[in-house]
mmCIF file of C-alpha atoms in Angstrom:
data_model
loop_
_atom_site.group_PDB
_atom_site.id
_atom_site.type_symbol
_atom_site.label_atom_id
_atom_site.label_comp_id
_atom_site.label_asym_id
_atom_site.label_seq_id
_atom_site.Cartn_x
_atom_site.Cartn_y
_atom_site.Cartn_z
ATOM 1 C CA UNK A 9 162.359 -11.356 -74.169
ATOM 2 C CA UNK A 10 159.896 -12.995 -71.999
ATOM 3 C CA UNK A 11 159.767 -12.408 -68.257
ATOM 4 C CA UNK A 12 160.977 -15.962 -67.665
ATOM 5 C CA UNK A 13 164.019 -15.426 -69.913
ATOM 6 C CA UNK A 14 164.719 -12.099 -68.123
ATOM 7 C CA UNK A 15 164.423 -13.859 -64.807
ATOM 8 C CA UNK A 16 166.701 -16.683 -65.894
ATOM 9 C CA UNK A 17 169.336 -14.199 -67.123
ATOM 10 C CA UNK A 18 169.159 -12.319 -63.814
ATOM 11 C CA UNK A 19 169.544 -15.353 -61.763
ATOM 12 C CA UNK A 20 172.474 -16.590 -63.840
ATOM 13 C CA UNK A 21 174.133 -13.264 -63.597
ATOM 14 C CA UNK A 22 173.902 -13.307 -59.733
ATOM 15 C CA UNK A 23 175.204 -16.947 -59.689
ATOM 16 C CA UNK A 24 178.204 -16.064 -61.905
ATOM 17 C CA UNK A 25 179.077 -13.114 -59.724
ATOM 18 C CA UNK A 26 178.786 -15.127 -56.586
ATOM 19 C CA UNK A 27 180.810 -17.955 -57.928
ATOM 20 C CA UNK A 28 183.838 -15.854 -59.123
ATOM 21 C CA UNK A 29 185.864 -16.594 -55.998
ATOM 22 C CA UNK A 30 189.464 -17.860 -55.972
ATOM 23 C CA UNK A 31 190.981 -14.575 -57.170
ATOM 24 C CA UNK A 32 194.136 -13.089 -55.810
ATOM 25 C CA UNK A 33 194.238 -9.624 -54.247
ATOM 26 C CA UNK A 34 195.604 -8.074 -57.475
ATOM 27 C CA UNK A 35 192.479 -8.955 -59.351
ATOM 28 C CA UNK A 36 194.023 -11.736 -61.318
ATOM 29 C CA UNK A 37 193.203 -15.411 -61.087
ATOM 30 C CA UNK A 38 194.943 -17.568 -58.606
ATOM 31 C CA UNK A 39 197.387 -19.820 -60.350
ATOM 32 C CA UNK A 40 196.776 -23.565 -60.013
ATOM 33 C CA UNK A 41 199.276 -25.433 -58.019
ATOM 34 C CA UNK A 42 201.004 -28.725 -58.692
ATOM 35 C CA UNK A 43 203.416 -30.884 -56.777
ATOM 36 C CA UNK A 44 207.086 -30.994 -57.671
ATOM 37 C CA UNK A 45 207.512 -34.741 -57.712
ATOM 38 C CA UNK A 46 211.208 -34.807 -56.884
ATOM 39 C CA UNK A 47 211.160 -32.359 -53.999
ATOM 40 C CA UNK A 48 207.536 -32.877 -52.786
ATOM 41 C CA UNK A 49 206.973 -29.109 -52.808
ATOM 42 C CA UNK A 50 203.903 -27.424 -54.039
ATOM 43 C CA UNK A 51 204.753 -24.935 -56.813
ATOM 44 C CA UNK A 52 202.615 -22.509 -58.730
ATOM 45 C CA UNK A 53 202.037 -23.411 -62.363
ATOM 46 C CA UNK A 54 203.623 -21.047 -64.831
ATOM 47 C CA UNK A 55 201.407 -19.334 -67.340
ATOM 48 C CA UNK A 56 202.803 -19.074 -70.901
ATOM 49 C CA UNK A 57 204.609 -15.890 -71.607
ATOM 50 C CA UNK A 58 202.558 -13.428 -73.711
ATOM 51 C CA UNK A 59 203.457 -13.388 -77.355
ATOM 52 C CA UNK A 60 204.074 -10.334 -79.533
ATOM 53 C CA UNK A 61 201.275 -9.206 -81.804
ATOM 54 C CA UNK A 62 201.425 -7.458 -85.080
ATOM 55 C CA UNK A 63 200.547 -3.804 -85.463
ATOM 56 C CA UNK A 64 197.445 -4.911 -87.201
ATOM 57 C CA UNK A 65 196.243 -6.865 -84.193
ATOM 58 C CA UNK A 66 194.745 -5.329 -81.200
ATOM 59 C CA UNK A 67 197.232 -5.457 -78.329
ATOM 60 C CA UNK A 68 195.282 -7.023 -75.521
ATOM 61 C CA UNK A 69 195.551 -9.614 -72.769
ATOM 62 C CA UNK A 70 192.394 -11.270 -73.924
ATOM 63 C CA UNK A 71 191.826 -13.442 -77.018
ATOM 64 C CA UNK A 72 189.916 -16.425 -77.985
ATOM 65 C CA UNK A 73 192.961 -18.502 -77.070
ATOM 66 C CA UNK A 74 193.607 -16.951 -73.654
ATOM 67 C CA UNK A 75 189.902 -16.836 -72.838
ATOM 68 C CA UNK A 76 187.367 -14.073 -72.144
ATOM 69 C CA UNK A 77 188.005 -11.195 -69.745
ATOM 70 C CA UNK A 78 186.014 -11.173 -66.503
ATOM 71 C CA UNK A 79 183.650 -8.585 -67.805
ATOM 72 C CA UNK A 80 182.512 -11.018 -70.559
ATOM 73 C CA UNK A 81 180.839 -13.146 -67.807
ATOM 74 C CA UNK A 82 177.848 -10.715 -68.133
ATOM 75 C CA UNK A 83 177.658 -11.364 -71.928
ATOM 76 C CA UNK A 84 178.012 -15.113 -71.682
ATOM 77 C CA UNK A 85 174.707 -15.534 -69.810
ATOM 78 C CA UNK A 86 172.927 -14.746 -73.044
ATOM 79 C CA UNK A 87 175.473 -15.136 -75.792
ATOM 80 C CA UNK A 88 177.634 -18.023 -76.987
ATOM 81 C CA UNK A 89 181.105 -17.831 -78.477
ATOM 82 C CA UNK A 90 180.547 -21.071 -80.404
ATOM 83 C CA UNK A 91 179.887 -20.512 -84.136
ATOM 84 C CA UNK A 92 176.235 -21.191 -84.933
ATOM 85 C CA UNK A 93 175.216 -21.671 -81.276
ATOM 86 C CA UNK A 94 172.569 -19.023 -80.564
ATOM 87 C CA UNK A 95 171.112 -18.651 -77.134
ATOM 88 C CA UNK A 96 168.791 -15.930 -75.778
ATOM 89 C CA UNK A 97 171.028 -13.703 -77.816
ATOM 90 C CA UNK A 98 173.021 -14.505 -81.060
ATOM 91 C CA UNK A 99 176.400 -16.244 -81.130
ATOM 92 C CA UNK A 100 179.117 -13.501 -81.050
ATOM 93 C CA UNK A 101 181.599 -15.413 -83.056
ATOM 94 C CA UNK A 102 182.503 -13.693 -86.282
ATOM 95 C CA UNK A 103 180.270 -10.552 -85.693
ATOM 96 C CA UNK A 104 183.065 -8.049 -85.628
ATOM 97 C CA UNK A 105 182.997 -6.084 -88.934
ATOM 98 C CA UNK A 106 179.641 -7.540 -89.855
ATOM 99 C CA UNK A 107 176.342 -5.826 -90.324
ATOM 100 C CA UNK A 108 174.008 -6.032 -87.295
ATOM 101 C CA UNK A 109 171.208 -8.493 -87.529
ATOM 102 C CA UNK A 110 172.896 -11.028 -89.758
ATOM 103 C CA UNK A 111 173.702 -14.020 -87.500
ATOM 104 C CA UNK A 112 172.195 -16.987 -89.178
ATOM 105 C CA UNK A 113 169.430 -18.703 -87.351
ATOM 106 C CA UNK A 114 168.704 -15.885 -84.844
ATOM 107 C CA UNK A 115 165.528 -13.897 -84.866
ATOM 108 C CA UNK A 116 166.404 -10.201 -84.441
ATOM 109 C CA UNK A 117 164.128 -7.355 -83.424
ATOM 110 C CA UNK A 118 162.892 -5.191 -86.278
ATOM 111 C CA UNK A 119 164.798 -2.302 -84.656
ATOM 112 C CA UNK A 120 168.083 -4.214 -84.888
ATOM 113 C CA UNK A 121 167.334 -5.355 -88.535
ATOM 114 C CA UNK A 122 166.687 -1.639 -89.510
ATOM 115 C CA UNK A 123 169.657 -0.195 -87.521
ATOM 116 C CA UNK A 124 172.181 -0.328 -90.302
ATOM 117 C CA UNK A 125 174.959 -0.775 -87.724
ATOM 118 C CA UNK A 126 178.305 -2.478 -88.470
ATOM 119 C CA UNK A 127 179.999 -3.963 -85.469
ATOM 120 C CA UNK A 128 183.226 -2.008 -85.226
ATOM 121 C CA UNK A 129 185.057 -0.647 -82.116
ATOM 122 C CA UNK A 130 183.025 2.485 -81.925
ATOM 123 C CA UNK A 131 179.606 0.924 -82.533
ATOM 124 C CA UNK A 132 180.276 -1.845 -80.075
ATOM 125 C CA UNK A 133 181.549 0.587 -77.478
ATOM 126 C CA UNK A 134 178.386 2.705 -77.748
ATOM 127 C CA UNK A 135 176.071 -0.255 -77.905
ATOM 128 C CA UNK A 136 177.631 -2.056 -74.885
ATOM 129 C CA UNK A 137 177.394 1.188 -72.942
ATOM 130 C CA UNK A 138 173.734 1.657 -73.559
ATOM 131 C CA UNK A 139 172.052 -0.727 -76.073
ATOM 132 C CA UNK A 140 168.656 0.867 -75.949
ATOM 133 C CA UNK A 141 170.039 4.337 -76.674
ATOM 134 C CA UNK A 142 171.873 3.126 -79.793
ATOM 135 C CA UNK A 143 169.100 0.794 -80.959
ATOM 136 C CA UNK A 144 165.775 2.011 -79.568
ATOM 137 C CA UNK A 145 163.375 -0.980 -79.638
ATOM 138 C CA UNK A 146 166.136 -3.636 -79.340
ATOM 139 C CA UNK A 147 165.132 -6.740 -77.464
ATOM 140 C CA UNK A 148 168.419 -6.802 -75.588
ATOM 141 C CA UNK A 149 167.366 -6.195 -71.927
ATOM 142 C CA UNK A 150 170.951 -5.540 -70.774
ATOM 143 C CA UNK A 151 171.156 -2.126 -69.116
ATOM 144 C CA UNK A 152 174.762 -1.461 -70.295
ATOM 145 C CA UNK A 153 178.336 -1.657 -69.252
ATOM 146 C CA UNK A 154 179.348 1.745 -67.837
ATOM 147 C CA UNK A 155 183.060 1.060 -67.315
ATOM 148 C CA UNK A 156 184.954 1.976 -70.537
ATOM 149 C CA UNK A 157 187.967 -0.255 -69.733
ATOM 150 C CA UNK A 158 185.677 -3.232 -69.263
ATOM 151 C CA UNK A 159 183.991 -2.435 -72.638
ATOM 152 C CA UNK A 160 187.454 -2.167 -74.240
ATOM 153 C CA UNK A 161 188.360 -5.744 -73.024
ATOM 154 C CA UNK A 162 185.093 -7.198 -74.159
ATOM 155 C CA UNK A 163 185.441 -5.625 -77.623
ATOM 156 C CA UNK A 164 188.946 -6.941 -77.871
ATOM 157 C CA UNK A 165 187.709 -10.367 -77.029
ATOM 158 C CA UNK A 166 184.736 -10.136 -79.512
ATOM 159 C CA UNK A 167 187.226 -9.085 -82.197
ATOM 160 C CA UNK A 168 189.289 -12.265 -81.560
ATOM 161 C CA UNK A 169 186.345 -14.535 -81.997
ATOM 162 C CA UNK A 170 186.558 -15.638 -85.680
ATOM 163 C CA UNK A 171 184.619 -18.497 -87.230
#
């Protein structure tokens, strides 16, 4: 990664953090409001009720349908969730369960290509916590996500991204 790319990622990260206002005190997003046309009152929009998931599916509040968790904002600076759209980092769509270094059209570091990793829960958890410890020589300049709950949410979201 060039210094310019690193600088761009750093600036985008700061901007994303600074622009994440509009949240309620409970850490959730403020619900958009609409006007009740008959009464003229402003009412909060109702979010759809969560649906049941099968035992095979990860029980999580995040999915490709409901959108990424807040912690994923750090990832989205360099990674796309659109199939085939690589950025500074590779697209994350469809990587869960796949061998590391096999996203079409992305040039991986020799270290990643030789890693032999398969992106499962344990591997993603360790990698997101400290990428350079798991794959010494990786080009990923991210220092790591230390909060295990945030990593769990990001992993659940990545699992939901299927091509």
